[in-house]
Amino acid sequence: EAAVTQSPRNKVAVTGGKVTLSCNQTNNHNNMYWYRQDTGHGLRLIHYSYGAGSTEKGDIPDGYKASRPSQENFSLILELATPSQTSVYFCASGETWGVYAEQFFGPGTRLTVL
Amino acid sequence: AQSVTQPDARVTVSEGASLQLRCKYSYFGTPYLFWYVQYPRQGLQLLLKYYPGDPVVQGVNGFEAEFSKSNSSFHLRKASVHWSDWAVYFCAVRTGFASALTFGSGTKVIPCLP
C-alpha cells in the first residue's frame, strides 16, 4: 500500500538552531504538502510542491523553507527555530484534480523548541 | 478566501447513539469537500469525500455526509457510534493551489460516561 513516512517522529530543538523535517512518499504523487497542527487551529498549510524542484508558499510560510529534491522527498527547514514553532507537523501527498485529489498523510512529527 | 468552520470543539455521545458533526464552508464556486479522522498520536485518515454529484456521500465505517449548497454545509453523520469512533474529526475544503486543503479546527468526539 502506498505510504507517506516522516522522520524524525519526535524532535527537541534549541531556540536559534536549525531543524530539518523529512518526508518520503511512495504514492508517486506529484504534489506534496507540509501542514502544522495546533490546538484550536486544525491544520494549516506551510509550503507545498507541484513536483521535483518546485516549492510554493502556503498560508503560513514565515520562518520556514522547503525543499523538493525528488518526486519522493519533501523537506521542511527551520533555519532559526523559535518556541512559537513548537507544534505537530504533517506531510501529505496527493494529485491535483478529479477523483485523485484526496491527500494521504504521514504520521506526524512532534517538534518542541526550547 | 475559502474557510471551514466546525462550531463544536467537543461532542459528547454514548456508544450506540447517533452522531452528527457540523461543518460550514465558505468557497467561491463548487467545493470539493472532505472529512478526515485523527486517532491519538496518528496522522489523518480519509473518511469520505464529496465531488459534485449526489449530495449524500457514503464513507467508511458507517459514516455518511450530506452536502447542502444553500446552507453551505457538509455535516457528518453516523447512526450508531462505536467505541472506536472516539477521535478528532476534521472537515476540509480543497483550494485551487495544487489541491491543498483548508481545514476546520476539528471536533473531538468523546464518550458520555454514565
Coordinates of C-alpha atoms in Angstrom, one line a residue:
Chain A
E1 CA 0.0 0.0 0.0
A2 CA 1.2 3.5 -0.8
A3 CA 2.6 5.4 2.1
V4 CA 3.9 8.7 3.5
T5 CA 6.6 8.5 6.1
Q6 CA 8.2 11.2 8.2
S7 CA 11.4 11.5 10.2
P8 CA 12.1 12.1 12.9
R9 CA 8.9 11.3 14.7
N10 CA 9.9 13.4 17.7
K11 CA 12.4 16.3 17.9
V12 CA 13.6 18.6 20.6
A13 CA 15.5 21.6 19.4
V14 CA 17.0 24.7 20.9
T15 CA 16.0 28.3 20.0
G16 CA 18.1 29.5 17.2
G17 CA 19.1 26.1 16.0
K18 CA 18.4 24.6 12.6
V19 CA 15.8 21.9 12.2
T20 CA 15.1 19.7 9.1
L21 CA 12.0 17.6 8.9
S22 CA 11.9 15.0 6.2
C23 CA 9.1 13.3 4.3
N24 CA 9.1 10.5 1.8
Q25 CA 6.2 9.2 -0.2
T26 CA 5.8 6.0 -2.3
N27 CA 2.5 7.1 -3.9
N28 CA 4.1 8.6 -7.0
H29 CA 2.1 11.7 -6.4
N30 CA 3.1 15.0 -8.0
N31 CA 2.0 17.2 -5.1
M32 CA 3.3 17.3 -1.6
Y33 CA 2.4 19.4 1.4
W34 CA 3.6 20.5 4.8
Y35 CA 1.0 21.4 7.5
R36 CA 1.3 22.2 11.1
Q37 CA -1.4 21.3 13.7
D38 CA -2.1 23.4 16.7
T39 CA -5.0 23.2 19.2
G40 CA -7.9 25.4 18.0
H41 CA -6.5 25.8 14.5
G42 CA -6.8 22.5 12.8
L43 CA -4.1 22.0 10.2
R44 CA -2.6 25.0 8.4
L45 CA -0.6 24.9 5.1
I46 CA 3.0 26.0 5.4
H47 CA 4.5 25.0 2.0
Y48 CA 3.6 22.8 -0.9
S49 CA 5.2 21.5 -4.1
Y50 CA 4.0 20.6 -7.6
G51 CA 6.9 18.3 -8.3
A52 CA 10.6 17.9 -8.1
G53 CA 12.4 21.3 -7.9
S54 CA 9.2 23.1 -7.1
T55 CA 8.3 24.8 -3.8
E56 CA 5.5 27.2 -3.1
K57 CA 4.4 29.2 -0.1
G58 CA 1.2 28.2 1.7
D59 CA -0.8 30.2 4.2
I60 CA 1.8 30.5 7.0
P61 CA 5.3 30.3 5.4
D62 CA 7.1 32.7 7.6
G63 CA 10.1 31.2 9.3
Y64 CA 10.0 28.1 7.1
K65 CA 11.7 26.9 4.0
A66 CA 11.0 23.8 1.9
S67 CA 13.0 21.6 -0.5
R68 CA 11.8 19.1 -3.0
P69 CA 14.9 17.4 -4.5
S70 CA 12.9 14.5 -6.0
Q71 CA 9.4 13.2 -6.6
E72 CA 9.6 11.1 -3.4
N73 CA 11.1 13.6 -0.9
F74 CA 10.0 16.9 0.5
S75 CA 11.7 18.6 3.5
L76 CA 10.7 21.4 5.8
I77 CA 13.6 23.5 7.1
L78 CA 13.6 25.8 10.1
E79 CA 16.7 27.9 9.8
L80 CA 16.4 29.6 13.1
A81 CA 13.9 27.7 15.3
T82 CA 11.7 29.6 17.7
P83 CA 9.4 28.4 20.6
S84 CA 6.4 29.5 18.5
Q85 CA 7.3 26.8 16.1
T86 CA 6.6 24.1 18.7
S87 CA 3.9 22.0 17.0
V88 CA 3.0 18.8 15.3
Y89 CA 4.0 18.8 11.6
F90 CA 2.3 16.7 9.0
C91 CA 3.4 15.9 5.5
A92 CA 0.9 14.8 2.8
S93 CA 1.0 13.8 -0.8
G94 CA -1.8 14.0 -3.5
E95 CA -2.7 14.7 -7.0
T96 CA -4.2 17.9 -8.4
W97 CA -7.6 17.2 -9.8
G98 CA -10.5 14.9 -10.1
V99 CA -11.1 11.7 -8.2
Y100 CA -7.5 11.5 -7.3
A101 CA -7.5 14.8 -5.4
E102 CA -7.5 13.3 -1.9
Q103 CA -4.4 13.6 0.2
F104 CA -2.6 10.9 2.1
F105 CA -1.0 11.9 5.4
G106 CA 2.1 10.9 7.2
P107 CA 2.1 10.0 11.0
G108 CA 3.4 13.5 12.0
T109 CA 6.5 14.9 13.7
R110 CA 6.2 16.4 17.1
L111 CA 8.7 19.3 17.4
T112 CA 9.5 21.0 20.6
V113 CA 11.6 24.1 20.5
L114 CA 13.1 25.1 23.9
Chain B
A1 CA -10.8 33.3 0.6
Q2 CA -12.1 29.8 1.4
S3 CA -12.7 28.8 5.0
V4 CA -14.2 26.0 7.0
T5 CA -15.9 26.3 10.4
Q6 CA -16.6 23.5 12.8
P7 CA -18.6 25.2 15.5
D8 CA -18.3 22.4 18.0
A9 CA -14.9 21.8 19.6
R10 CA -16.2 18.8 21.5
V11 CA -19.2 16.5 21.2
T12 CA -20.2 14.0 23.9
V13 CA -22.1 10.9 22.8
S14 CA -22.9 7.5 24.2
E15 CA -21.9 4.3 22.5
G16 CA -24.8 3.2 20.3
A17 CA -26.3 6.7 20.0
S18 CA -26.4 8.7 16.7
L19 CA -23.8 11.3 15.9
Q20 CA -23.8 14.4 13.9
L21 CA -20.8 16.7 13.4
R22 CA -21.3 20.1 11.9
C23 CA -19.3 21.7 9.2
K24 CA -19.9 25.0 7.4
Y25 CA -17.7 26.1 4.5
S26 CA -17.1 29.3 2.5
Y27 CA -15.9 28.8 -1.0
F28 CA -16.4 30.7 -4.3
G29 CA -17.6 28.1 -6.8
T30 CA -18.2 24.4 -6.5
P31 CA -16.4 23.0 -3.5
Y32 CA -14.7 19.6 -3.1
L33 CA -15.2 18.6 0.5
F34 CA -13.6 16.0 2.8
W35 CA -13.9 14.6 6.2
Y36 CA -10.8 13.2 7.9
V37 CA -10.5 11.4 11.2
Q38 CA -7.5 11.5 13.5
Y39 CA -6.8 8.9 16.2
P40 CA -4.5 9.8 19.1
R41 CA -0.9 10.2 18.0
Q42 CA -1.6 9.3 14.4
G43 CA -2.0 11.1 11.1
L44 CA -5.2 11.9 9.3
Q45 CA -7.3 9.2 7.6
L46 CA -9.9 9.9 5.0
L47 CA -13.5 9.1 5.9
L48 CA -15.3 10.4 2.9
K49 CA -15.1 12.9 0.1
Y50 CA -17.6 14.9 -1.9
Y51 CA -17.3 15.8 -5.5
P52 CA -20.2 17.5 -7.4
G53 CA -23.0 15.0 -7.8
D54 CA -25.1 13.1 -5.3
P55 CA -25.3 15.3 -2.2
V56 CA -25.2 12.3 0.2
V57 CA -21.9 10.5 0.2
Q58 CA -21.1 7.3 2.0
G59 CA -17.8 6.7 3.7
V60 CA -16.0 4.1 5.7
N61 CA -17.2 2.5 9.0
G62 CA -20.9 3.6 8.5
F63 CA -20.2 7.3 8.2
E64 CA -22.1 9.5 5.7
A65 CA -22.2 13.2 5.0
E66 CA -24.7 15.5 3.3
F67 CA -23.7 18.4 1.1
S68 CA -26.0 21.5 1.1
K69 CA -25.2 24.3 -1.2
S70 CA -28.0 26.5 0.1
N71 CA -26.7 26.1 3.7
S72 CA -23.0 26.0 2.8
S73 CA -22.8 22.9 4.9
F74 CA -21.3 19.4 4.9
H75 CA -22.4 17.7 8.0
L76 CA -21.1 14.2 9.0
R77 CA -23.5 11.6 10.5
K78 CA -23.4 8.1 11.9
A79 CA -26.4 6.2 13.0
S80 CA -24.8 4.2 15.9
V81 CA -21.5 5.2 17.4
H82 CA -18.9 2.6 18.3
W83 CA -16.2 3.0 20.9
S84 CA -13.6 3.0 18.1
D85 CA -15.1 6.3 16.9
W86 CA -13.7 8.3 19.8
A87 CA -11.4 10.6 17.8
V88 CA -11.0 14.0 16.4
Y89 CA -12.8 14.8 13.1
F90 CA -11.7 17.4 10.6
C91 CA -13.7 18.9 7.8
A92 CA -11.8 20.3 4.8
V93 CA -12.3 22.1 1.5
R94 CA -9.9 21.8 -1.5
T95 CA -8.3 25.0 -2.6
G96 CA -7.1 25.9 -6.1
F97 CA -3.4 25.7 -5.2
A98 CA -2.2 22.2 -6.0
S99 CA -5.4 21.0 -4.4
A100 CA -4.1 21.8 -0.9
L101 CA -6.7 21.6 1.8
T102 CA -8.2 24.3 4.1
F103 CA -9.2 22.6 7.4
G104 CA -11.7 23.4 10.1
S105 CA -10.4 23.4 13.7
G106 CA -11.7 19.9 14.4
T107 CA -14.3 18.3 16.6
K108 CA -13.3 15.9 19.3
V109 CA -15.8 13.1 19.9
I110 CA -15.7 11.9 23.5
P111 CA -17.7 9.3 25.4
C112 CA -20.6 10.2 27.6
L113 CA -20.0 8.1 30.7
P114 CA -22.9 7.1 32.9

